[in-house]
Short mmCIF file of C-alpha atoms in Angstrom, two decimals:
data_model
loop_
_atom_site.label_atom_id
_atom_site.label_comp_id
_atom_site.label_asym_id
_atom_site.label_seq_id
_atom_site.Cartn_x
_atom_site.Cartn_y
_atom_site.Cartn_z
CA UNK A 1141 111.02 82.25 102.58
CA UNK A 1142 110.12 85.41 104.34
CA UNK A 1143 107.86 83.87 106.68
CA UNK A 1144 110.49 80.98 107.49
CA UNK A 1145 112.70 84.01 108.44
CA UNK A 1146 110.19 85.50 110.53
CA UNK A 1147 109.20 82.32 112.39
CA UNK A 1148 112.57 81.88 112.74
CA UNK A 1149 113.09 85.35 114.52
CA UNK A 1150 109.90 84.54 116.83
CA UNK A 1151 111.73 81.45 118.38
CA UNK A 1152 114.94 82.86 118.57
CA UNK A 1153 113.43 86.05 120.58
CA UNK A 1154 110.71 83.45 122.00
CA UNK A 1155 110.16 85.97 124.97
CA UNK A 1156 108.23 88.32 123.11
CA UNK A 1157 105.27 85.80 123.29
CA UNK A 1158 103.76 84.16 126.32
CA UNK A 1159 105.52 81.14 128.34
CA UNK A 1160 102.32 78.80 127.62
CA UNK A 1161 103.01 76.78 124.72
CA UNK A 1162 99.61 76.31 123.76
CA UNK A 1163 99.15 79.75 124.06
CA UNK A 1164 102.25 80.64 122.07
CA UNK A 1165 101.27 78.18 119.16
CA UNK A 1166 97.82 79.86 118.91
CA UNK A 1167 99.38 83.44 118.24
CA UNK A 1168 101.77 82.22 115.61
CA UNK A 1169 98.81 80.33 113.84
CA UNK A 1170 96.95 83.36 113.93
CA UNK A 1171 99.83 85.11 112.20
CA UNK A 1172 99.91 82.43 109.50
CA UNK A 1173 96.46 82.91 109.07
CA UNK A 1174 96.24 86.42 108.52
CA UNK A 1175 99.04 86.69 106.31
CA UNK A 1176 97.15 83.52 104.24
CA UNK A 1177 94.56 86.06 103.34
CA UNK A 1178 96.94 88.74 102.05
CA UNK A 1179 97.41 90.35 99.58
CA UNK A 1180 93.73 91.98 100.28
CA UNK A 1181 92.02 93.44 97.57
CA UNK A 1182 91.23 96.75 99.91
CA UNK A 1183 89.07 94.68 102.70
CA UNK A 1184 88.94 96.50 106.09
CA UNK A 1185 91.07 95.48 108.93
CA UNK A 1186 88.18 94.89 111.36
CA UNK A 1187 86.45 92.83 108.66
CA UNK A 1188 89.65 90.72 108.04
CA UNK A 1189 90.18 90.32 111.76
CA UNK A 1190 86.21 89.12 111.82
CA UNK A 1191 86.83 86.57 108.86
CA UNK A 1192 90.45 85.25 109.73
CA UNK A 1193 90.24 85.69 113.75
CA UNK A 1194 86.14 85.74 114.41
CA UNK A 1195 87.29 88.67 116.15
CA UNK A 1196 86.99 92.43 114.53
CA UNK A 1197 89.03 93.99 117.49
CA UNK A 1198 91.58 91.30 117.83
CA UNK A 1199 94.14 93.46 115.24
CA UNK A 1200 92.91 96.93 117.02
CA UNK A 1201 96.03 99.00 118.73
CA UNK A 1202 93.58 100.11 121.53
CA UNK A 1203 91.74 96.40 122.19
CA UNK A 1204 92.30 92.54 121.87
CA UNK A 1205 95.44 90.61 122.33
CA UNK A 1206 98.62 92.25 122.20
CA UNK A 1207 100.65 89.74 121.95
CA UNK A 1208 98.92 88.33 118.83
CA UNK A 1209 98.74 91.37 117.41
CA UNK A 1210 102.31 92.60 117.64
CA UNK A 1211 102.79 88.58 115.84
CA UNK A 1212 100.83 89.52 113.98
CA UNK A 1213 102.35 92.21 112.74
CA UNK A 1214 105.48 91.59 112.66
CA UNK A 1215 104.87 88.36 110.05
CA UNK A 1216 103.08 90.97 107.89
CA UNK A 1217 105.97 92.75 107.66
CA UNK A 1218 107.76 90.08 107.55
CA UNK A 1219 106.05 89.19 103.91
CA UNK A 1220 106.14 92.72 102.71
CA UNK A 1221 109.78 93.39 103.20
CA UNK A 1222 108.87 96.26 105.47
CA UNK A 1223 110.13 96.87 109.33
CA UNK A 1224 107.71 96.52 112.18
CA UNK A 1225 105.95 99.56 112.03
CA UNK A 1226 106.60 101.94 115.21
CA UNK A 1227 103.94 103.93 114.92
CA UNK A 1228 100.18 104.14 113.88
CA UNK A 1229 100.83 105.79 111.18
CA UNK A 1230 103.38 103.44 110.01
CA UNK A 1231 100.92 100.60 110.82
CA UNK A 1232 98.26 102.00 108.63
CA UNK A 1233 100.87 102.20 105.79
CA UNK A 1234 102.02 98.61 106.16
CA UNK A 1235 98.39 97.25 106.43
CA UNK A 1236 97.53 99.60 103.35
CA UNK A 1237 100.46 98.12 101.09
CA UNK A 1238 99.23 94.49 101.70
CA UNK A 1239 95.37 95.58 100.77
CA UNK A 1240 94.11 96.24 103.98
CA UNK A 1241 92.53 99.32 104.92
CA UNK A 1242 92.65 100.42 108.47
CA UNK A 1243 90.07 103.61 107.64
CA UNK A 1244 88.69 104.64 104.34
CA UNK A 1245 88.35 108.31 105.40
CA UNK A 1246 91.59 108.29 106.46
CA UNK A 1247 93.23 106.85 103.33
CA UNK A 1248 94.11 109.83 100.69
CA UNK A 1249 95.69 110.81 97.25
CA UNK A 1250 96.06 113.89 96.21
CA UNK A 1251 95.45 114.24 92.52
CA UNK A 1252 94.90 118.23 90.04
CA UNK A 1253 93.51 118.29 86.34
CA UNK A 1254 90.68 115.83 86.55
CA UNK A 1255 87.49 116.67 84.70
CA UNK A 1256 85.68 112.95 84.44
CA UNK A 1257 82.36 112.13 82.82
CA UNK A 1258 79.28 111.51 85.26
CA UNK A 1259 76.86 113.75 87.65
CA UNK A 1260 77.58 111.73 90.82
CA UNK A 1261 79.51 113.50 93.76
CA UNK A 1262 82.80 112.89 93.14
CA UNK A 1263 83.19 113.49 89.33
CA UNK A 1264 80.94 116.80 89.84
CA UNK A 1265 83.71 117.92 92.68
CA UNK A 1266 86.43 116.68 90.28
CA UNK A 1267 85.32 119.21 87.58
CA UNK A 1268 84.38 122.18 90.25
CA UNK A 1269 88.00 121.82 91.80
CA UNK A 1270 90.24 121.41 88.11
CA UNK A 1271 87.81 124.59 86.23
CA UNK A 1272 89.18 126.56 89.12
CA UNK A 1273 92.74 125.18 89.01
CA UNK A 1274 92.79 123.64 92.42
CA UNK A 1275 93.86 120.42 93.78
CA UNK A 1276 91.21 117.44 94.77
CA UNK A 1277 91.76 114.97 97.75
CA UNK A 1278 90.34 111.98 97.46
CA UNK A 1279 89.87 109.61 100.16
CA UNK A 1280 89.32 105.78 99.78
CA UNK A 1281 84.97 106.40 99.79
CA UNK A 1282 85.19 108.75 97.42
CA UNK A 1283 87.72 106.75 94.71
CA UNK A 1284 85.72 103.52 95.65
CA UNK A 1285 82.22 105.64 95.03
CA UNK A 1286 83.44 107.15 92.11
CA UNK A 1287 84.89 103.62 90.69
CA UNK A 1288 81.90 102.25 91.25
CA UNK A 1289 79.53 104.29 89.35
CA UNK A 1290 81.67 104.16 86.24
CA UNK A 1291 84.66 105.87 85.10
CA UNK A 1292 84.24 107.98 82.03
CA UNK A 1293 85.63 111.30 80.39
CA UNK A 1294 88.62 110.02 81.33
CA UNK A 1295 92.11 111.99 80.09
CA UNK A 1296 93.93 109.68 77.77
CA UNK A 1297 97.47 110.13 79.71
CA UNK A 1298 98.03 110.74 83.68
CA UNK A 1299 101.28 112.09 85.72
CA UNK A 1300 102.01 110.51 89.63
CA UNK A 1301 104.33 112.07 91.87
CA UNK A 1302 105.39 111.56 94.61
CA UNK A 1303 105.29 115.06 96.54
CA UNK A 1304 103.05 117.81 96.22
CA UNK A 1305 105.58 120.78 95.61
CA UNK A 1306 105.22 118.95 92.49
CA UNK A 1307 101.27 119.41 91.72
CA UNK A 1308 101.89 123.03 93.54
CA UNK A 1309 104.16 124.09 90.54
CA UNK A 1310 101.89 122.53 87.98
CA UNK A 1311 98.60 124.22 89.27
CA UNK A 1312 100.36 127.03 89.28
CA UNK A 1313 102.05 127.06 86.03
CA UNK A 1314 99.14 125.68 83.97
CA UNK A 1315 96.04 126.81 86.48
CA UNK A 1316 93.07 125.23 85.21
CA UNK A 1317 95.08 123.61 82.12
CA UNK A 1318 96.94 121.07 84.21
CA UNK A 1319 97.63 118.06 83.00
CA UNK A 1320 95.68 114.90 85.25
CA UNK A 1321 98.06 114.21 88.18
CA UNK A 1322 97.73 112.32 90.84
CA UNK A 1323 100.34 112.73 93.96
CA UNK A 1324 101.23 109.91 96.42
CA UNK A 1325 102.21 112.51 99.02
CA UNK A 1326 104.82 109.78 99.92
CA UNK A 1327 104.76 106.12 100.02
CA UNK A 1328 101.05 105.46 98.27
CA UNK A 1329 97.86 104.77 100.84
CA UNK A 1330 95.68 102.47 99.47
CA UNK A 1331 93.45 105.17 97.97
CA UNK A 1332 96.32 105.95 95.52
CA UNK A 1333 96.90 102.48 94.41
CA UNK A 1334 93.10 101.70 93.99
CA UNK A 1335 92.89 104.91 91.30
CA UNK A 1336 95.93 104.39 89.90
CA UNK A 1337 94.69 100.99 89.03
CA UNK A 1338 90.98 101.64 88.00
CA UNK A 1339 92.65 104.41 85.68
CA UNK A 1340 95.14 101.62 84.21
CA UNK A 1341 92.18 99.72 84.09
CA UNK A 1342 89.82 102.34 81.93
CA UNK A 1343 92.82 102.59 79.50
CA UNK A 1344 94.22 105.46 80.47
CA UNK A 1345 98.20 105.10 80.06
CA UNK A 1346 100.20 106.31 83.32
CA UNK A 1347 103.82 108.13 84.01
CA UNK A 1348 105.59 107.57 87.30
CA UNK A 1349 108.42 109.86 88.86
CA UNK A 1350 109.54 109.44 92.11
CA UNK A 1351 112.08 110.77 94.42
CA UNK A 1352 115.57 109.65 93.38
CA UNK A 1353 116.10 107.66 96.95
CA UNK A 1354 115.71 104.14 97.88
CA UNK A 1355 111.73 105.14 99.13
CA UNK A 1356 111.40 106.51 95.82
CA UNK A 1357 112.63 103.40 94.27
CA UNK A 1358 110.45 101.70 95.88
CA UNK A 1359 107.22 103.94 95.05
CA UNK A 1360 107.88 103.82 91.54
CA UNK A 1361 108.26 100.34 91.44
CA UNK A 1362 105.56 99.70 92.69
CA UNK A 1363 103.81 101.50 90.57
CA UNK A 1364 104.95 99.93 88.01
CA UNK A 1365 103.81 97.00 88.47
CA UNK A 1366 100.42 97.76 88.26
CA UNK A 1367 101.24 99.10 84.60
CA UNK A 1368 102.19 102.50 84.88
CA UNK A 1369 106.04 103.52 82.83
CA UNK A 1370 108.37 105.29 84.32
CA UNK A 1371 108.60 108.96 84.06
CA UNK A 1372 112.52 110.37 84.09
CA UNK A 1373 113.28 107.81 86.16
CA UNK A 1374 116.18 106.11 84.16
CA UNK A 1375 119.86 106.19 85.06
CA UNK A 1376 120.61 109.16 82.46
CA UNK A 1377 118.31 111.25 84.32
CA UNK A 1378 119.28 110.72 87.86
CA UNK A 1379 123.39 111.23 86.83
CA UNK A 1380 121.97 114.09 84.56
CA UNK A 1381 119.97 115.86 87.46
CA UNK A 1382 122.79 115.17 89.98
CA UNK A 1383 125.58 117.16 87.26
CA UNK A 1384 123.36 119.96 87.42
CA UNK A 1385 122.87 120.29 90.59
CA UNK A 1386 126.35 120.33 91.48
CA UNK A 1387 127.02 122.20 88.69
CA UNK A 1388 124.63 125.02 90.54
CA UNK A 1389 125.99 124.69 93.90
CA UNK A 1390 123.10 122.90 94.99
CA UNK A 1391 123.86 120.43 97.60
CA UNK A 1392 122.16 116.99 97.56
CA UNK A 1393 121.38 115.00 100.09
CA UNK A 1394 123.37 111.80 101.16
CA UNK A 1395 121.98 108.82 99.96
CA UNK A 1396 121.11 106.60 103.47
CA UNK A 1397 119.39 103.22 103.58
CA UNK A 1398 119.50 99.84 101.83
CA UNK A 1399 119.23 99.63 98.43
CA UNK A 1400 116.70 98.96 96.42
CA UNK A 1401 116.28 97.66 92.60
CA UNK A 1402 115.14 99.44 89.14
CA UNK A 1403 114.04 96.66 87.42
CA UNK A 1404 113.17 99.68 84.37
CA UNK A 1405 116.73 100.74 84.36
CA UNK A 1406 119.13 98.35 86.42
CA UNK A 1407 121.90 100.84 85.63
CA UNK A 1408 120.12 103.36 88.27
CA UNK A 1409 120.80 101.63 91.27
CA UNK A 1410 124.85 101.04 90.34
CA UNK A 1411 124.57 104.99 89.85
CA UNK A 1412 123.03 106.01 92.58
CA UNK A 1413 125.59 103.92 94.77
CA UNK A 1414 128.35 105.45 93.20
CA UNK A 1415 126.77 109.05 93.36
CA UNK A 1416 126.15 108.72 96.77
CA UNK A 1417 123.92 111.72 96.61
CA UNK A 1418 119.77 111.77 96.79
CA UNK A 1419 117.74 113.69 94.31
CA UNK A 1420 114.45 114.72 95.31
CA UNK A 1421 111.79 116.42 92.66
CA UNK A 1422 111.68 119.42 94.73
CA UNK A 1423 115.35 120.11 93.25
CA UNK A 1424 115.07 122.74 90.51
CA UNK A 1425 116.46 121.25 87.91
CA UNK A 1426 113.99 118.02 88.20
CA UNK A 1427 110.86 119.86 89.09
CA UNK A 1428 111.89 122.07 85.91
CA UNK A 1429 112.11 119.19 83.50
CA UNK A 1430 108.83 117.26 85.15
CA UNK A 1431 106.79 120.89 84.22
CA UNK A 1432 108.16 121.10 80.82
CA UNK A 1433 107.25 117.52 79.90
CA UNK A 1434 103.97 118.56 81.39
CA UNK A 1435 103.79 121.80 78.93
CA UNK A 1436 104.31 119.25 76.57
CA UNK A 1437 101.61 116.85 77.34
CA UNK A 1438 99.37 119.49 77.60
CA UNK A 1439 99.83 121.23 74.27
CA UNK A 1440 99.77 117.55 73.04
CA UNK A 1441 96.37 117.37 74.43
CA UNK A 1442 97.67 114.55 76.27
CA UNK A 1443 100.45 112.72 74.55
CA UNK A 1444 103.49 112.42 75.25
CA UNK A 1445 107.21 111.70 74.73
CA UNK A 1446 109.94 112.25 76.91
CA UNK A 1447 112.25 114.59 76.36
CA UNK A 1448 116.42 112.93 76.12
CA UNK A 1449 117.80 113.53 79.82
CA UNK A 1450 120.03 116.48 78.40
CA UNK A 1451 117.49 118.36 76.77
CA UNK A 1452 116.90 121.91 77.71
CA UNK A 1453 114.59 120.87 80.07
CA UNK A 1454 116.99 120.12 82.55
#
Protein backbone atom coordinates (compact mmCIF):
# COMPACT_ATOMS: atom_id res chain seq x y z
CA UNK A 1 0.00 0.00 0.00
CA UNK A 2 2.80 2.39 0.59
CA UNK A 3 4.30 1.97 -2.65
CA UNK A 4 0.76 2.35 -4.46
CA UNK A 5 0.79 5.73 -2.59
CA UNK A 6 4.06 6.63 -3.74
CA UNK A 7 3.54 5.69 -7.39
CA UNK A 8 0.63 7.43 -7.08
CA UNK A 9 2.44 10.73 -5.94
CA UNK A 10 5.08 10.21 -8.92
CA UNK A 11 2.24 10.56 -11.58
CA UNK A 12 0.41 13.10 -9.98
CA UNK A 13 3.78 15.35 -9.70
CA UNK A 14 4.90 13.52 -13.10
CA UNK A 15 7.31 16.57 -13.70
CA UNK A 16 9.77 15.56 -11.33
CA UNK A 17 10.88 12.82 -13.86
CA UNK A 18 11.84 13.20 -17.47
CA UNK A 19 9.19 13.88 -20.44
CA UNK A 20 10.40 10.49 -22.28
CA UNK A 21 8.15 7.83 -21.37
CA UNK A 22 10.48 5.18 -21.85
CA UNK A 23 12.77 6.96 -19.93
CA UNK A 24 10.31 7.70 -17.14
CA UNK A 25 9.18 3.93 -16.93
CA UNK A 26 12.85 2.87 -16.52
CA UNK A 27 13.37 5.12 -13.30
CA UNK A 28 10.22 3.94 -11.63
CA UNK A 29 11.26 0.22 -12.36
CA UNK A 30 14.43 0.92 -10.90
CA UNK A 31 12.66 2.18 -7.80
CA UNK A 32 10.60 -1.01 -7.62
CA UNK A 33 13.59 -2.83 -7.87
CA UNK A 34 15.55 -1.46 -5.23
CA UNK A 35 12.95 -1.35 -2.78
CA UNK A 36 12.36 -5.40 -3.86
CA UNK A 37 15.66 -6.00 -2.21
CA UNK A 38 14.90 -4.22 1.07
CA UNK A 39 14.87 -4.78 4.00
CA UNK A 40 18.89 -5.36 3.64
CA UNK A 41 20.53 -7.29 6.09
CA UNK A 42 23.43 -4.38 6.40
CA UNK A 43 24.66 -4.72 2.51
CA UNK A 44 26.44 -1.54 1.26
CA UNK A 45 24.73 0.93 -0.89
CA UNK A 46 27.27 0.76 -3.74
CA UNK A 47 27.02 -3.05 -3.61
CA UNK A 48 23.14 -2.92 -3.74
CA UNK A 49 23.26 -0.35 -6.51
CA UNK A 50 25.87 -3.01 -8.35
CA UNK A 51 23.39 -6.03 -7.76
CA UNK A 52 19.90 -4.27 -8.33
CA UNK A 53 21.13 -1.44 -10.95
CA UNK A 54 24.64 -3.10 -12.43
CA UNK A 55 25.64 0.22 -11.45
CA UNK A 56 27.58 0.96 -7.91
CA UNK A 57 27.36 4.84 -8.48
CA UNK A 58 23.90 4.96 -9.83
CA UNK A 59 22.44 5.69 -5.93
CA UNK A 60 25.67 8.09 -5.24
CA UNK A 61 24.59 11.95 -4.31
CA UNK A 62 27.77 13.15 -6.18
CA UNK A 63 27.41 10.68 -9.56
CA UNK A 64 24.80 8.71 -11.72
CA UNK A 65 21.30 9.62 -12.51
CA UNK A 66 19.56 12.05 -10.53
CA UNK A 67 16.49 11.60 -11.49
CA UNK A 68 16.50 7.86 -10.64
CA UNK A 69 18.00 8.43 -7.68
CA UNK A 70 15.79 11.08 -6.13
CA UNK A 71 12.87 7.99 -7.36
CA UNK A 72 14.59 6.22 -5.92
CA UNK A 73 14.54 7.60 -2.89
CA UNK A 74 11.64 8.84 -2.45
CA UNK A 75 9.85 5.06 -2.86
CA UNK A 76 12.28 4.06 -0.07
CA UNK A 77 10.83 6.35 1.99
CA UNK A 78 7.91 5.79 0.77
CA UNK A 79 8.08 1.99 2.35
CA UNK A 80 9.66 3.10 5.54
CA UNK A 81 7.15 5.66 6.55
CA UNK A 82 9.91 8.24 6.59
CA UNK A 83 9.99 11.81 4.56
CA UNK A 84 12.37 12.29 1.69
CA UNK A 85 15.41 12.88 3.34
CA UNK A 86 16.81 16.61 2.81
CA UNK A 87 20.00 16.10 3.64
CA UNK A 88 22.97 13.56 3.57
CA UNK A 89 22.78 12.95 6.73
CA UNK A 90 19.19 12.25 6.67
CA UNK A 91 19.83 10.01 3.61
CA UNK A 92 22.31 7.90 5.41
CA UNK A 93 19.70 7.46 8.23
CA UNK A 94 16.91 6.39 5.90
CA UNK A 95 19.20 3.97 3.90
CA UNK A 96 20.53 2.71 7.41
CA UNK A 97 16.87 1.92 8.79
CA UNK A 98 16.04 -0.22 5.66
CA UNK A 99 19.60 -2.27 6.07
CA UNK A 100 21.64 -0.42 3.89
CA UNK A 101 24.79 1.02 4.84
CA UNK A 102 26.01 4.05 3.07
CA UNK A 103 29.66 3.85 5.10
CA UNK A 104 30.67 1.46 7.78
CA UNK A 105 33.14 3.94 9.34
CA UNK A 106 30.70 6.32 9.40
CA UNK A 107 27.95 4.30 11.09
CA UNK A 108 28.29 4.56 15.15
CA UNK A 109 26.82 3.59 18.63
CA UNK A 110 27.96 4.71 21.49
CA UNK A 111 27.89 2.10 24.18
CA UNK A 112 29.98 2.25 28.43
CA UNK A 113 30.39 -0.92 30.75
CA UNK A 114 31.41 -3.54 28.27
CA UNK A 115 34.09 -5.99 29.32
CA UNK A 116 33.52 -9.08 26.62
CA UNK A 117 35.45 -12.32 26.39
CA UNK A 118 38.14 -12.60 23.47
CA UNK A 119 41.82 -11.06 22.62
CA UNK A 120 40.79 -9.63 19.22
CA UNK A 121 40.77 -5.72 18.79
CA UNK A 122 37.63 -4.75 19.66
CA UNK A 123 36.85 -6.79 22.87
CA UNK A 124 40.57 -5.86 24.10
CA UNK A 125 39.50 -1.93 23.51
CA UNK A 126 36.11 -2.79 25.09
CA UNK A 127 37.83 -3.84 28.40
CA UNK A 128 40.75 -0.96 28.20
CA UNK A 129 37.91 1.77 27.78
CA UNK A 130 35.10 0.23 30.71
CA UNK A 131 38.42 -0.61 33.51
CA UNK A 132 38.95 3.09 33.10
CA UNK A 133 35.28 4.13 33.17
CA UNK A 134 35.11 5.63 29.75
CA UNK A 135 32.78 5.39 26.94
CA UNK A 136 33.54 3.10 23.61
CA UNK A 137 32.37 4.09 20.01
CA UNK A 138 31.86 1.58 17.90
CA UNK A 139 31.53 1.89 14.31
CA UNK A 140 29.84 -0.67 11.93
CA UNK A 141 33.72 -2.59 11.22
CA UNK A 142 34.32 -2.83 14.51
CA UNK A 143 30.62 -4.40 15.76
CA UNK A 144 30.71 -6.51 12.47
CA UNK A 145 34.58 -7.62 13.41
CA UNK A 146 33.79 -8.15 16.79
CA UNK A 147 30.42 -10.22 15.85
CA UNK A 148 32.23 -12.12 13.80
CA UNK A 149 34.89 -13.54 15.89
CA UNK A 150 32.43 -14.59 18.56
CA UNK A 151 30.67 -12.91 21.25
CA UNK A 152 31.52 -14.07 24.70
CA UNK A 153 31.83 -12.69 28.40
CA UNK A 154 28.90 -11.19 27.65
CA UNK A 155 26.85 -9.18 30.71
CA UNK A 156 23.64 -11.02 31.30
CA UNK A 157 21.39 -7.64 31.11
CA UNK A 158 22.08 -4.36 28.83
CA UNK A 159 20.57 -0.58 29.09
CA UNK A 160 19.93 1.58 25.46
CA UNK A 161 19.33 5.12 25.48
CA UNK A 162 18.75 7.23 23.46
CA UNK A 163 21.12 10.33 24.36
CA UNK A 164 24.36 10.41 25.82
CA UNK A 165 23.77 12.88 28.84
CA UNK A 166 22.44 9.64 29.77
CA UNK A 167 25.76 7.32 29.62
CA UNK A 168 27.57 10.78 30.85
CA UNK A 169 25.67 10.49 34.26
CA UNK A 170 26.16 6.77 34.48
CA UNK A 171 30.03 6.83 33.83
CA UNK A 172 30.10 9.23 36.12
CA UNK A 173 28.07 7.95 38.88
CA UNK A 174 29.28 4.32 38.70
CA UNK A 175 32.94 5.00 36.87
CA UNK A 176 34.25 1.77 35.99
CA UNK A 177 31.10 -0.12 37.63
CA UNK A 178 28.64 0.90 34.95
CA UNK A 179 26.21 -1.15 34.02
CA UNK A 180 26.56 -2.32 29.85
CA UNK A 181 24.85 0.52 27.91
CA UNK A 182 24.65 1.14 24.70
CA UNK A 183 23.38 4.80 23.41
CA UNK A 184 21.63 5.42 20.04
CA UNK A 185 22.77 9.05 20.14
CA UNK A 186 19.35 9.56 18.37
CA UNK A 187 17.45 7.66 15.89
CA UNK A 188 19.76 4.22 15.76
CA UNK A 189 22.53 3.93 12.67
CA UNK A 190 22.79 0.66 11.59
CA UNK A 191 25.75 -0.07 13.86
CA UNK A 192 23.33 0.18 16.83
CA UNK A 193 20.76 -2.11 15.50
CA UNK A 194 23.36 -4.77 14.32
CA UNK A 195 24.70 -4.99 18.29
CA UNK A 196 21.65 -4.62 19.71
CA UNK A 197 20.66 -7.65 17.79
CA UNK A 198 23.82 -9.93 18.01
CA UNK A 199 23.47 -9.15 21.90
CA UNK A 200 19.64 -10.33 21.75
CA UNK A 201 21.01 -12.95 19.83
CA UNK A 202 23.90 -14.24 22.50
CA UNK A 203 21.08 -14.18 25.15
CA UNK A 204 21.69 -11.28 26.69
CA UNK A 205 18.15 -9.69 27.76
CA UNK A 206 17.85 -5.82 26.74
CA UNK A 207 16.01 -2.51 28.35
CA UNK A 208 14.94 0.31 26.10
CA UNK A 209 14.19 4.04 27.21
CA UNK A 210 13.71 6.58 24.90
CA UNK A 211 12.82 10.16 24.77
CA UNK A 212 9.16 10.66 25.66
CA UNK A 213 8.38 12.29 21.95
CA UNK A 214 7.00 10.86 18.89
CA UNK A 215 11.04 10.16 17.64
CA UNK A 216 11.37 8.49 20.81
CA UNK A 217 8.37 6.44 20.18
CA UNK A 218 9.57 5.49 17.38
CA UNK A 219 13.25 4.44 18.61
CA UNK A 220 11.92 2.36 21.21
CA UNK A 221 9.71 0.65 19.09
CA UNK A 222 11.83 -0.24 17.09
CA UNK A 223 13.80 -1.63 19.34
CA UNK A 224 11.49 -3.59 20.42
CA UNK A 225 10.94 -5.42 17.89
CA UNK A 226 14.08 -6.91 17.67
CA UNK A 227 13.37 -8.24 21.36
CA UNK A 228 14.48 -5.76 23.64
CA UNK A 229 11.47 -4.60 26.74
CA UNK A 230 10.83 -1.46 27.42
CA UNK A 231 12.56 0.43 30.07
CA UNK A 232 10.12 3.23 31.97
CA UNK A 233 8.55 3.66 29.02
CA UNK A 234 4.85 2.92 30.05
CA UNK A 235 2.07 5.47 30.39
CA UNK A 236 2.53 5.68 34.38
CA UNK A 237 5.92 6.84 33.86
CA UNK A 238 5.57 9.44 31.23
CA UNK A 239 2.27 11.16 33.34
CA UNK A 240 4.51 10.41 36.47
CA UNK A 241 7.68 12.26 35.06
CA UNK A 242 5.53 15.04 33.53
CA UNK A 243 3.76 15.71 37.47
CA UNK A 244 7.12 16.16 38.63
CA UNK A 245 8.35 18.21 36.47
CA UNK A 246 5.71 20.63 36.75
CA UNK A 247 5.59 20.09 40.13
CA UNK A 248 9.45 21.58 40.05
CA UNK A 249 8.85 24.37 37.79
CA UNK A 250 10.47 22.66 35.11
CA UNK A 251 9.06 23.51 31.83
CA UNK A 252 8.58 20.77 29.17
CA UNK A 253 8.67 21.02 25.87
CA UNK A 254 5.54 21.08 23.51
CA UNK A 255 4.82 17.97 22.06
CA UNK A 256 5.06 18.71 17.89
CA UNK A 257 4.67 16.09 15.16
CA UNK A 258 2.40 13.19 14.22
CA UNK A 259 1.80 10.66 16.43
CA UNK A 260 3.10 7.64 16.78
CA UNK A 261 1.95 4.16 18.54
CA UNK A 262 3.13 2.20 21.88
CA UNK A 263 2.18 -1.00 21.00
CA UNK A 264 3.89 -1.90 24.92
CA UNK A 265 1.55 0.49 26.54
CA UNK A 266 -1.27 1.86 24.11
CA UNK A 267 -2.36 4.07 27.00
CA UNK A 268 1.00 6.26 26.33
CA UNK A 269 0.13 7.72 23.23
CA UNK A 270 -3.69 8.88 24.53
CA UNK A 271 -1.43 10.49 27.40
CA UNK A 272 0.93 12.08 25.73
CA UNK A 273 -1.83 13.76 23.45
CA UNK A 274 -3.59 14.94 26.27
CA UNK A 275 -0.32 16.14 28.12
CA UNK A 276 0.70 17.93 25.32
CA UNK A 277 4.11 18.26 26.84
CA UNK A 278 7.57 16.26 25.69
CA UNK A 279 9.75 14.56 28.19
CA UNK A 280 13.20 14.07 27.33
CA UNK A 281 15.74 11.81 29.65
CA UNK A 282 17.87 14.74 30.12
CA UNK A 283 14.95 16.00 32.55
CA UNK A 284 16.02 15.41 36.16
CA UNK A 285 13.56 13.60 37.38
CA UNK A 286 13.89 10.80 34.44
CA UNK A 287 17.62 10.75 34.21
CA UNK A 288 17.31 10.32 38.18
CA UNK A 289 15.09 7.28 38.07
CA UNK A 290 17.07 5.67 34.80
CA UNK A 291 20.50 5.91 37.33
CA UNK A 292 18.80 4.44 40.22
CA UNK A 293 17.42 1.47 38.31
CA UNK A 294 20.97 1.31 37.09
CA UNK A 295 22.36 1.28 40.93
CA UNK A 296 20.07 -1.38 41.06
CA UNK A 297 21.14 -3.53 38.26
CA UNK A 298 24.44 -3.12 39.24
CA UNK A 299 24.32 -4.19 42.86
CA UNK A 300 22.14 -7.01 41.31
CA UNK A 301 25.11 -7.92 39.34
CA UNK A 302 22.91 -7.50 36.51
CA UNK A 303 19.29 -8.19 37.24
CA UNK A 304 16.79 -6.30 37.32
CA UNK A 305 13.26 -5.11 38.16
CA UNK A 306 11.77 -1.94 37.65
CA UNK A 307 11.03 0.13 40.17
CA UNK A 308 6.68 1.24 40.31
CA UNK A 309 6.63 4.77 38.41
CA UNK A 310 6.11 6.53 41.93
CA UNK A 311 8.86 5.11 43.67
CA UNK A 312 11.45 7.31 45.19
CA UNK A 313 13.26 7.15 42.24
CA UNK A 314 11.41 9.67 40.59
Amino acid sequence: PELLAWLGNEKAQSSRLPRDAQRRLEILNAALDVTEALPATGIGRARLSWQVLRDTKALSATTGDQHRRACVLRAVAALAGWDVPAGPAAERELWEAVGVSVDPLSSRVLTAGFAPGGHTAVPHSLRLKTAAGLASVLTLADVDAWASGGLSGLPTRVFICENPEVAVAALNQFGASCPALVCTEGRPHLAAVRLVSALIYAGVSAAIHADFDWDGLSIAGAITRQGAEPWRMSAPDYMAAATAAAAHDRPLPKLTGSAVPAPWSPELQHAMLERKAEVHEEDEGVLTALLCDLSEARDRSGTFTPHPAHSDCL
